[in-house]
XYZ file of N, CA and C in Angstrom:
723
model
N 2.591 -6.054 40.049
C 1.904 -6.615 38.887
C 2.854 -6.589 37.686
N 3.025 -7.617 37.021
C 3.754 -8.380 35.815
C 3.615 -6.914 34.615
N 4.296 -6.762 33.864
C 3.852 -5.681 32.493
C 3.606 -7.014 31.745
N 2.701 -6.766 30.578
C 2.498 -7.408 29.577
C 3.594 -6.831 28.332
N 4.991 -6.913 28.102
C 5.336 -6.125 27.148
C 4.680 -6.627 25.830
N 3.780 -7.421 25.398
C 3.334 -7.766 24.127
C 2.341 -6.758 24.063
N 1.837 -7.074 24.934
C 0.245 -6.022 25.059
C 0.517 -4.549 24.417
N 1.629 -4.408 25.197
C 2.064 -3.070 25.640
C 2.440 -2.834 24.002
N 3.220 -3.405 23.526
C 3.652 -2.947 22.516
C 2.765 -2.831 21.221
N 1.347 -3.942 21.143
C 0.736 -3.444 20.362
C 0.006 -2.326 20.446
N -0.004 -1.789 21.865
C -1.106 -0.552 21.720
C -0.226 0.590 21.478
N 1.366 0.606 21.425
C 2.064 1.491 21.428
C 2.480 1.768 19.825
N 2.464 0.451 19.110
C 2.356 0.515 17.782
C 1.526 0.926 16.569
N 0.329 0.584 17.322
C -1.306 0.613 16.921
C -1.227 2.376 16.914
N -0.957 3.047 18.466
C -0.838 4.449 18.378
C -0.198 5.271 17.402
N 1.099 4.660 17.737
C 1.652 5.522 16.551
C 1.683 5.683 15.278
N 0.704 4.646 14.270
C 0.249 4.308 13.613
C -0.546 5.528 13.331
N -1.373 5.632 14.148
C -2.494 6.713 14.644
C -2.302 8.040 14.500
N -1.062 8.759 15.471
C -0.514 9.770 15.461
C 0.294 10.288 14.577
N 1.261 9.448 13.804
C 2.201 9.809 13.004
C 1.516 9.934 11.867
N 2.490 10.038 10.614
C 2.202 10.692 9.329
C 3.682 10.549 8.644
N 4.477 10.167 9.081
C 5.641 9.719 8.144
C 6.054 8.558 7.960
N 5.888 8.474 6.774
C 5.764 6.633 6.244
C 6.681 6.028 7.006
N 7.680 6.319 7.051
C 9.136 5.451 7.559
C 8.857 5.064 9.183
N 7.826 6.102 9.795
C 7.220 5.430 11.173
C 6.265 4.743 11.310
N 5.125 4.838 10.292
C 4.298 4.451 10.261
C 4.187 2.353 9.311
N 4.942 2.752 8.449
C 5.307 1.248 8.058
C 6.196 0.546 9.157
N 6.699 1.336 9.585
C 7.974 0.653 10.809
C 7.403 -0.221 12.207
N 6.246 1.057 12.148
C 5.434 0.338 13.661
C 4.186 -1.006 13.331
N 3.777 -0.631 11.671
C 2.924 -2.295 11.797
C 3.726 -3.106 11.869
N 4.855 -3.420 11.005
C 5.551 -4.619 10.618
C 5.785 -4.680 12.417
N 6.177 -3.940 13.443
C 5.974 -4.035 14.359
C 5.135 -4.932 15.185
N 3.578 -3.869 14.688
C 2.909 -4.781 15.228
C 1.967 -5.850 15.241
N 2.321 -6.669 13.616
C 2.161 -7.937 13.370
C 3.147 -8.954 14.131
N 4.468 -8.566 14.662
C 5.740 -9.271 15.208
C 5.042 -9.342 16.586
N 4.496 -7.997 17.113
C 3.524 -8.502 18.557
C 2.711 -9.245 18.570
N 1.697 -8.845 17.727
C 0.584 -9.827 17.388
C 0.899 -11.406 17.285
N 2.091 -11.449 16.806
C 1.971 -13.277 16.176
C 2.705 -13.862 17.606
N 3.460 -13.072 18.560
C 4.313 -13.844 19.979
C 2.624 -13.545 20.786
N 2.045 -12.408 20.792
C 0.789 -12.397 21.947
C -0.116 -13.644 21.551
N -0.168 -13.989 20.305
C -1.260 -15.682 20.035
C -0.572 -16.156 20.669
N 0.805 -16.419 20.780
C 1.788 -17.686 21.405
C 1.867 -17.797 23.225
N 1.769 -16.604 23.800
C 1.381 -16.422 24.656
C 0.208 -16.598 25.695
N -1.019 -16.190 24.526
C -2.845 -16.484 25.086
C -2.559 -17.916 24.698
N -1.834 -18.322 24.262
C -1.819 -20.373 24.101
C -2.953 -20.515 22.901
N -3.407 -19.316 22.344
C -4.492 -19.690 21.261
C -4.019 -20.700 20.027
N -2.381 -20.486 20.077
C -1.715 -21.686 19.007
C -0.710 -22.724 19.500
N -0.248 -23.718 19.035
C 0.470 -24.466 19.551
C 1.699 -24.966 18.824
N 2.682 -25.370 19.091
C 4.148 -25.711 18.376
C 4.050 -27.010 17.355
N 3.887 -27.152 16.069
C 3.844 -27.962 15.246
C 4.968 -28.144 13.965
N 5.658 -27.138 14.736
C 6.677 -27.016 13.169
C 8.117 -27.073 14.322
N 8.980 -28.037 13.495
C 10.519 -27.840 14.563
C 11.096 -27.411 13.892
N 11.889 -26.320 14.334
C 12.874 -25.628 13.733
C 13.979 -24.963 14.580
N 14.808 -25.544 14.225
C 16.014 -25.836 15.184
C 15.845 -26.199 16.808
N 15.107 -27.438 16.349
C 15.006 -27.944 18.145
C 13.776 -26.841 19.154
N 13.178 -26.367 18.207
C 12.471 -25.739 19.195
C 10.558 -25.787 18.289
N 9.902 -26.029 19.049
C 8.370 -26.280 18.504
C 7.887 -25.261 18.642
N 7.971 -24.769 16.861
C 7.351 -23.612 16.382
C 5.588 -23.563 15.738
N 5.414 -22.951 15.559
C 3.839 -22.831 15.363
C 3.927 -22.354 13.851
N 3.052 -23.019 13.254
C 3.346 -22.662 11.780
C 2.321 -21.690 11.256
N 1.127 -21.350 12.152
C 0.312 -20.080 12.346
C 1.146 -18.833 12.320
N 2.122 -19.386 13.475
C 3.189 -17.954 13.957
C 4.190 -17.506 12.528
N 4.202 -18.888 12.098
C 5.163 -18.948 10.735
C 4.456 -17.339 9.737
N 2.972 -18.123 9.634
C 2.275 -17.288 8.548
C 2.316 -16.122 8.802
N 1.796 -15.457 10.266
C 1.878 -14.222 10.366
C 3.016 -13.504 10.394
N 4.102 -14.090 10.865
C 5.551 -13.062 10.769
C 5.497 -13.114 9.100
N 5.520 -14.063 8.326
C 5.508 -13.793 6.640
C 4.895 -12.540 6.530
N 2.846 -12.852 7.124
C 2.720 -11.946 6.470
C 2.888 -10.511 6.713
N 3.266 -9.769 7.797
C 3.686 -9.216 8.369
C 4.893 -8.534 7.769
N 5.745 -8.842 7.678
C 6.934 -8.584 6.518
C 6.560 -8.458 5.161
N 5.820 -9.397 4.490
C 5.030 -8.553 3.199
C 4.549 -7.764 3.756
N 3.560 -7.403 4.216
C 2.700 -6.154 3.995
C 3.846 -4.990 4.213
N 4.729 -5.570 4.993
C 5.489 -3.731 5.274
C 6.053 -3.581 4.021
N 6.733 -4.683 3.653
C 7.730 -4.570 2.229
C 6.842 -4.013 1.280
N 5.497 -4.407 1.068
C 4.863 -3.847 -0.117
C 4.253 -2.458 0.196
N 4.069 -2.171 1.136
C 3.957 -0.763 1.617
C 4.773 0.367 1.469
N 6.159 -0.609 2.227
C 7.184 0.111 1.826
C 7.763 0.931 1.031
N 7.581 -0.193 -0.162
C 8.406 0.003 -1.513
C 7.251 0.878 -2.242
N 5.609 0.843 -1.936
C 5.316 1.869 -2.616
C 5.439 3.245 -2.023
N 5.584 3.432 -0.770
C 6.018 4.777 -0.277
C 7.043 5.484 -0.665
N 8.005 4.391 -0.704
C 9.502 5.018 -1.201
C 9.292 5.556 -2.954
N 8.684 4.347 -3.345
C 8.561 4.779 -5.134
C 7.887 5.715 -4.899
N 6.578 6.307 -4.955
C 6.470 7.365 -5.156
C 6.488 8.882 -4.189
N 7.826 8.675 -3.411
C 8.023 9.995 -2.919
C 9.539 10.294 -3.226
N 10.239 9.402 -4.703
C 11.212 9.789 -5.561
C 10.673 10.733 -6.654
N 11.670 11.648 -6.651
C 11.688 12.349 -8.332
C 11.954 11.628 -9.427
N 10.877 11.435 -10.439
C 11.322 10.589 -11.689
C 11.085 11.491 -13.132
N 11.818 11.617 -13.989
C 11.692 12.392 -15.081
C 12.954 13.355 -15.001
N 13.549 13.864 -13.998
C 14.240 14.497 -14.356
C 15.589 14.926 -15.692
N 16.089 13.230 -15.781
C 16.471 13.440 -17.356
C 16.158 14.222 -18.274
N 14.625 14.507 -18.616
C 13.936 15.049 -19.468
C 14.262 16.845 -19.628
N 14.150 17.415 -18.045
C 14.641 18.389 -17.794
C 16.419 19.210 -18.551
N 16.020 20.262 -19.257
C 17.362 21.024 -19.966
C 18.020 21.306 -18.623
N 18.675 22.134 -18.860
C 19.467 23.038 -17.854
C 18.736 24.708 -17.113
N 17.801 24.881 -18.009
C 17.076 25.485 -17.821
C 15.671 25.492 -16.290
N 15.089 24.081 -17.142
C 14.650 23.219 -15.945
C 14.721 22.880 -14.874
N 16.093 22.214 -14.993
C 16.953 22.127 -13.419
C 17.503 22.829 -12.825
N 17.894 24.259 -13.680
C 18.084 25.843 -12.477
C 16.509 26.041 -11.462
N 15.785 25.705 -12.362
C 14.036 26.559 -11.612
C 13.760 25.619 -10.746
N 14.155 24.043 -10.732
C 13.788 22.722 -10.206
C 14.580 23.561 -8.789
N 15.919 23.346 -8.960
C 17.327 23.129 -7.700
C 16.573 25.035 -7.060
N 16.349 25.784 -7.437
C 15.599 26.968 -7.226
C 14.299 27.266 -6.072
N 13.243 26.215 -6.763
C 12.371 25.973 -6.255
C 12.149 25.001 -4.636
N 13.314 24.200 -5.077
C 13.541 23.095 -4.038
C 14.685 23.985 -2.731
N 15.235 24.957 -2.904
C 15.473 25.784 -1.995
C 14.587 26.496 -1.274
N 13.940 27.024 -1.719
C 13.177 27.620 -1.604
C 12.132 27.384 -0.479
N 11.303 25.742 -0.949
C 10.864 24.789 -0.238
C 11.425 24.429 1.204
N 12.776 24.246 1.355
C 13.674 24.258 2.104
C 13.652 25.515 3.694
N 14.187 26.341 2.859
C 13.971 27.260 3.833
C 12.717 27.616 4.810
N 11.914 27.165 3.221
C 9.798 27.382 3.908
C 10.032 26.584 5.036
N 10.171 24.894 4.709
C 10.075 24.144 5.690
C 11.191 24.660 7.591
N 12.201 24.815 7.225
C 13.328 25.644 8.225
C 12.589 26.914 9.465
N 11.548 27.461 8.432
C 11.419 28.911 9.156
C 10.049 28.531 9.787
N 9.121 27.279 9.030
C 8.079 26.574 9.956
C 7.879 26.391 11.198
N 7.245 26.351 11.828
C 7.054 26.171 13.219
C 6.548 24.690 13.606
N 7.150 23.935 14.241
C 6.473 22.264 14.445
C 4.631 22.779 14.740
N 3.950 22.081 13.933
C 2.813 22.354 14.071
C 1.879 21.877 15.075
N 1.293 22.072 16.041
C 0.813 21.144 17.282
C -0.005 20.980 16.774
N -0.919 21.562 15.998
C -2.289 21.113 15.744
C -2.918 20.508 15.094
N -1.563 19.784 13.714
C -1.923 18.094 13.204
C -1.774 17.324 13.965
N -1.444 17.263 15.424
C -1.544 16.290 15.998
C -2.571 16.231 17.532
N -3.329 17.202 17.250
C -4.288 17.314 18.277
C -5.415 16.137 18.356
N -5.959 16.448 16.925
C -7.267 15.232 16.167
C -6.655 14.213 17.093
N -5.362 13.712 16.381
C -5.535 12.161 16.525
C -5.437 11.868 17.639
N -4.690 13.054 18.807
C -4.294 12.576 19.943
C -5.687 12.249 21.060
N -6.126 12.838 20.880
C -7.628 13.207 21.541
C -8.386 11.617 20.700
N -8.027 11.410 20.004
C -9.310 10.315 19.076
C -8.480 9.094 19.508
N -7.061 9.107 20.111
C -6.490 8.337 20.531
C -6.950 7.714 22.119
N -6.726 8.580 22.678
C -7.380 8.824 24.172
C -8.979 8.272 24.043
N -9.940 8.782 23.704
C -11.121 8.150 23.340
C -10.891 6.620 23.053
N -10.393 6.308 22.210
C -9.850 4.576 21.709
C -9.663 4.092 22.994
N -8.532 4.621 23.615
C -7.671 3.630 24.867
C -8.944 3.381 25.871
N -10.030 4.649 26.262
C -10.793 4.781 26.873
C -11.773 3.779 26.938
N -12.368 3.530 25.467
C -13.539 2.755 25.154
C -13.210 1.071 24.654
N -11.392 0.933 24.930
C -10.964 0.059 24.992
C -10.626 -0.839 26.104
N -11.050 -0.032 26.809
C -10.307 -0.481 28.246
C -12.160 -0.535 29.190
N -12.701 -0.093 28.872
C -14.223 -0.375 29.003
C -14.979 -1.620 28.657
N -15.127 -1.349 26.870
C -15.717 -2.140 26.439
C -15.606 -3.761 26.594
N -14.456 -3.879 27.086
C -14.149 -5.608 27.321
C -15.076 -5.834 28.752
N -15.287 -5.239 29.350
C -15.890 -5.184 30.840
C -17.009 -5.466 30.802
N -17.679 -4.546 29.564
C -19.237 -4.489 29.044
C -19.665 -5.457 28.363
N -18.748 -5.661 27.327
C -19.381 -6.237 26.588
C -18.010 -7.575 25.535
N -17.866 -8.614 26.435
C -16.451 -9.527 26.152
C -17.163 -10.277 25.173
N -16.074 -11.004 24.178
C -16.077 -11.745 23.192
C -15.085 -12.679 23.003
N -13.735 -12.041 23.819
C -12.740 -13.077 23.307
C -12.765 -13.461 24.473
N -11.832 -14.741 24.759
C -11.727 -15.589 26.020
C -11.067 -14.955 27.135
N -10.162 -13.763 27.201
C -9.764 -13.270 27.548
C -9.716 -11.881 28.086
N -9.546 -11.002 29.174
C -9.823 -9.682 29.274
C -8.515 -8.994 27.647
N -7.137 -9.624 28.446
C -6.293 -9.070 27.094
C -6.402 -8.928 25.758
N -7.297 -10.126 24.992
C -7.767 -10.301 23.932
C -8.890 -9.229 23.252
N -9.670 -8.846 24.588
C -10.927 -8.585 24.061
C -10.093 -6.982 23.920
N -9.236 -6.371 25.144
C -8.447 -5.293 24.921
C -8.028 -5.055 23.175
N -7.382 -6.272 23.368
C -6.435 -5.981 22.304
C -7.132 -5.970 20.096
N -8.054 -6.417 20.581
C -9.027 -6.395 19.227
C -9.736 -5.409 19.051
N -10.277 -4.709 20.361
C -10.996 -3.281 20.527
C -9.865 -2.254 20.074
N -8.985 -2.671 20.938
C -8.073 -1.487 20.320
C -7.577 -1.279 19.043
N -7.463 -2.895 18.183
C -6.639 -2.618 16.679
C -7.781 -1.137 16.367
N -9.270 -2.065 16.300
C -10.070 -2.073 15.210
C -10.690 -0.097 15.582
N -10.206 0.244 16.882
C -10.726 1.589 17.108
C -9.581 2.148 16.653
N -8.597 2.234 16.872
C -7.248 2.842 16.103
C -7.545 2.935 15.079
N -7.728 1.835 14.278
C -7.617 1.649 12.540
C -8.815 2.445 12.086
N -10.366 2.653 12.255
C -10.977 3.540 12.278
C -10.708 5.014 11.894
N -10.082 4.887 13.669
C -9.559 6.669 13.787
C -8.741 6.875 12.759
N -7.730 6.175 12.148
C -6.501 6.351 11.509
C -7.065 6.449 9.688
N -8.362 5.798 9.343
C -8.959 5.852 8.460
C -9.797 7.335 8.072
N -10.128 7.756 9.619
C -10.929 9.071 9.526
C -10.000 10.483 9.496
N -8.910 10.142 9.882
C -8.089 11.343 10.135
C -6.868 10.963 8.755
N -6.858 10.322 8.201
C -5.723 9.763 7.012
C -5.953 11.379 5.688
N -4.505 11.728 5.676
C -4.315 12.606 4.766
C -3.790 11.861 3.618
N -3.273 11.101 3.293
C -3.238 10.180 2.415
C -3.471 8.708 2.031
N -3.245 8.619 1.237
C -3.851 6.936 0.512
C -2.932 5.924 1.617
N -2.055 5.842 1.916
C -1.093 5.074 2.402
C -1.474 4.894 3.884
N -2.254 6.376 4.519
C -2.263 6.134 5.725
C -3.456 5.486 5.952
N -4.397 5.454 5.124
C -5.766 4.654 4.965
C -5.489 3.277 5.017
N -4.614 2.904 3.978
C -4.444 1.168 4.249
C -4.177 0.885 5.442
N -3.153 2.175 6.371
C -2.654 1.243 7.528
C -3.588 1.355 8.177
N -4.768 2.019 8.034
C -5.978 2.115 9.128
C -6.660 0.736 8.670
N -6.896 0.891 7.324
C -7.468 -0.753 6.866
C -7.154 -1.851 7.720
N -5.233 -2.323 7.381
C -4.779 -3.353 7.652
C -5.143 -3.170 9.395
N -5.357 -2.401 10.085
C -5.113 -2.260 11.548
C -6.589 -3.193 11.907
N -7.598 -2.579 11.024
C -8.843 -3.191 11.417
C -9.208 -4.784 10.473
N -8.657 -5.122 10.103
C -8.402 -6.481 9.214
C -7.671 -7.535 10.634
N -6.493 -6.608 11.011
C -6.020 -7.330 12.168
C -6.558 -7.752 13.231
N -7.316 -6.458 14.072
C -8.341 -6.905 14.801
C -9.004 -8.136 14.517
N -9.794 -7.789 13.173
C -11.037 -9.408 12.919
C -10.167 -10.509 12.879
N -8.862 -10.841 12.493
C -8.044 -12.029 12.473
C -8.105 -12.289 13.896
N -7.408 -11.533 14.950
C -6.895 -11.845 16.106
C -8.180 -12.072 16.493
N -9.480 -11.245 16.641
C -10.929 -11.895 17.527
C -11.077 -13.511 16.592
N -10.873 -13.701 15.518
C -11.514 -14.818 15.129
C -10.697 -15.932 15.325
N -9.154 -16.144 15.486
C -7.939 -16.765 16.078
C -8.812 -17.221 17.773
N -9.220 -16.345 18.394
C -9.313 -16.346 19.581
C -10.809 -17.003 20.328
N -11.384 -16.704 18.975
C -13.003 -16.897 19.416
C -12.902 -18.378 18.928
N -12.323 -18.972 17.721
C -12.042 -20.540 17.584
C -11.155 -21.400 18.382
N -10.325 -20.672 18.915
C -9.489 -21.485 19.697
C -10.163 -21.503 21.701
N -11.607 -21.275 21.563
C -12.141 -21.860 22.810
C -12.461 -23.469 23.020
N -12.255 -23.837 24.169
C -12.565 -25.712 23.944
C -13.993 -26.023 23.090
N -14.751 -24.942 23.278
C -16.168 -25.409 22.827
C -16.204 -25.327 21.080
N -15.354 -24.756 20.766
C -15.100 -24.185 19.303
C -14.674 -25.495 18.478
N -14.307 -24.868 17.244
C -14.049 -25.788 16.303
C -12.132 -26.108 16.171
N -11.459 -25.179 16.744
C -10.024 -24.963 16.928
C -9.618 -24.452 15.592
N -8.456 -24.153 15.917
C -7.454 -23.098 14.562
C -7.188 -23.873 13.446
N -7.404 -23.632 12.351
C -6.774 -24.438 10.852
C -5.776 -23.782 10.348
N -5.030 -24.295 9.392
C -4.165 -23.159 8.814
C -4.929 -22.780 7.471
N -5.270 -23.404 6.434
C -6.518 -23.329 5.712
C -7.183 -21.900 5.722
N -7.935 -21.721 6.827
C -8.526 -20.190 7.264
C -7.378 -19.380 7.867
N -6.386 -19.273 8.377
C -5.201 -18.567 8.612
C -4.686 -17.666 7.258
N -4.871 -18.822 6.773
C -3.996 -18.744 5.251
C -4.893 -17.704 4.258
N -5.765 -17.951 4.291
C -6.908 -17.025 3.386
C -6.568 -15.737 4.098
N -6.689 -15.512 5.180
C -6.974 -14.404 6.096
C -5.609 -13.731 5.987
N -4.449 -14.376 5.765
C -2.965 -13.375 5.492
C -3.481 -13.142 4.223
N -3.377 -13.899 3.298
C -3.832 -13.361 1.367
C -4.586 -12.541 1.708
N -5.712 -12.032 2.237
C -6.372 -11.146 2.176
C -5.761 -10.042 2.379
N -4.283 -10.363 3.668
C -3.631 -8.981 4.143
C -3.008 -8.335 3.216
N -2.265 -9.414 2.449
C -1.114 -9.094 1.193
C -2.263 -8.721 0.095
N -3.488 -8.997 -0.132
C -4.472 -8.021 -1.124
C -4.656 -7.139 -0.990
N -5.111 -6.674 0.504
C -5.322 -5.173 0.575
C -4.091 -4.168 0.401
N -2.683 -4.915 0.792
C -1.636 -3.929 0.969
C -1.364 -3.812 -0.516
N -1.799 -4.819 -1.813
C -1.596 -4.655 -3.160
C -2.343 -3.679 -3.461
N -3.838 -3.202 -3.301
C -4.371 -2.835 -3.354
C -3.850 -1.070 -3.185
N -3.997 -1.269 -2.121
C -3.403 0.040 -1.466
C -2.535 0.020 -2.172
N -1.300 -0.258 -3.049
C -0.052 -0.116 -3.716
C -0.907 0.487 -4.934
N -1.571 -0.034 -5.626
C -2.187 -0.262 -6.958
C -2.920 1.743 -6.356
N -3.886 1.530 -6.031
C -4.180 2.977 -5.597
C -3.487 4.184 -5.357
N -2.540 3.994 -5.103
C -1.368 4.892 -4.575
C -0.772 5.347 -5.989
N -0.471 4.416 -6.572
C -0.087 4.319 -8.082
C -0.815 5.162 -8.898
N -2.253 5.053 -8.836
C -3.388 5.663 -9.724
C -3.340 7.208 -9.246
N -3.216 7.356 -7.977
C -3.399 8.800 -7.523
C -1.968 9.728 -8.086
N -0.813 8.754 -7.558
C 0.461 9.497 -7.704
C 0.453 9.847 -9.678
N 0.003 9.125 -10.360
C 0.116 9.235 -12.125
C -0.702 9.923 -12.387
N -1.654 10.657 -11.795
C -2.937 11.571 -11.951
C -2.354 12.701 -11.196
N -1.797 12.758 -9.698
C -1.012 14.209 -9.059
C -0.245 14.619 -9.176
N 0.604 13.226 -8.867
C 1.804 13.622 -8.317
C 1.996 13.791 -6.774
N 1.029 12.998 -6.169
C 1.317 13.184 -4.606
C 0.398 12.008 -4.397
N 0.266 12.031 -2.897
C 0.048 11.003 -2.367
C -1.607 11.348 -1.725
N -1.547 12.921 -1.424
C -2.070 13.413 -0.675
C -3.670 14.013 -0.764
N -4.492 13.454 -0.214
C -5.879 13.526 -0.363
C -6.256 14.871 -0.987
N -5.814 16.018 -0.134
C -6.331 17.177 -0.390
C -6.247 17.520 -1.496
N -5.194 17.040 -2.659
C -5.172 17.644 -3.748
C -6.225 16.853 -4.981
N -7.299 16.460 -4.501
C -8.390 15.947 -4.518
C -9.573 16.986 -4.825
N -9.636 17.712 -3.766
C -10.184 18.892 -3.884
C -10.089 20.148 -4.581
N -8.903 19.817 -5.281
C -8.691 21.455 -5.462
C -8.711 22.084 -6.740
């Protein structure tokens, strides 16, 4: 039996999405797996080649989603990176920056003498397993898209993105749970119009449906912003305290 590497790779992206917690993996694997997402439409034949570009009939659906796909990481990106820089330090005497360079040793070593922790990654792994489970079911039970792969592959964004929403220690990891389940409803609704009985794909509604992606990931930027100028972190818990 054939591997699906598209398949494969969104549920491997979608996961780690899931499991991880460091931006640089976690932005790395959507932009990922929007790049799966937009070759697996090309594949289920849900779109067709209307754009030539360099001799070869490209899909200008496929166009939109690799765009948007690359925004959302870039704007994700760039707010992860901005606020997990030190800014102000100028301000700091010499005084300052002995207790700063002090403190940040200090930190250092804490982190060094740490033990890899297994048990931030228990939750998700287990809530992961459940997902794959009720993903690999539910198309059996209860189908929607034209396809067994399809119906897989929409169950799975939208249970990932969930989990990844419920277990999110910060603002950043929430959007990617957002955008995960935003993806899902694109790809079921790509799939559920492009049946013969349907009305077929526009770019029109394509097009709304990326703006929406690049809103929420503004969004999520804009939020991130509000929390980091009020903490100084990113991080939910200090919410509580």
């Amino acid at each position: 039996m054939s591997i699906n590497w598209l398949l494969l790779g969104i549920g491997i992206t979608a996961a780690i999405i899931l499991l991880f917690r460091d931006w640089r993996i976690t932005v790395t694997a959507l932009l990922l797996n929007y790049v799966a997402q937009a070759f697996f439409l090309v594949e289920q034949q849900f779109i067709s080649g209307d754009l030539p570009i360099f001799g070869f009939a490209v899909s200008t659906l496929l166009v939109i989603k690799l765009i948007t796909g690359i925004s959302v990481a870039l704007i994700l990106g760039i707010t992860a990176l901005t606020f997990s820089r030190e800014y102000g330090l100028e301000n700091l005497d010499e005084f300052g920056m002995a207790e700063l360079r002090r403190a940040a040793r200090a930190a250092q070593r804490q982190r060094a003498n740490q033990p890899f922790q297994f048990g931030e990654y228990v939750l998700p792994f287990w809530a992961g397993v459940l997902a794959l489970l009720a993903s690999l079911i539910l198309p059996r039970v209860y189908a929607i898209a034209p396809t067994v792969a399809s119906d897989f592959v929409w169950y799975w964004l939208v249970l990932t993105g969930i989990l990844t929403i419920a277990t999110a220690v910060d603002v950043l990891k929430i959007g990617l749970g957002l955008l995960l389940c935003v993806s899902a409803v694109d790809l079921l609704y790509m799939a559920v119009v492009s049946t013969p009985d349907a009305s077929g794909l526009n770019v029109i509604p394509l097009a709304l449906l990326s703006l929406f992606h690049l809103l929420l990931a503004l969004a999520v930027a804009y939020l991130s912003g509000l929390l980091y100028g009020r903490l100084k972190t990113l991080d939910l818990s200090e919410l509580y305290r």
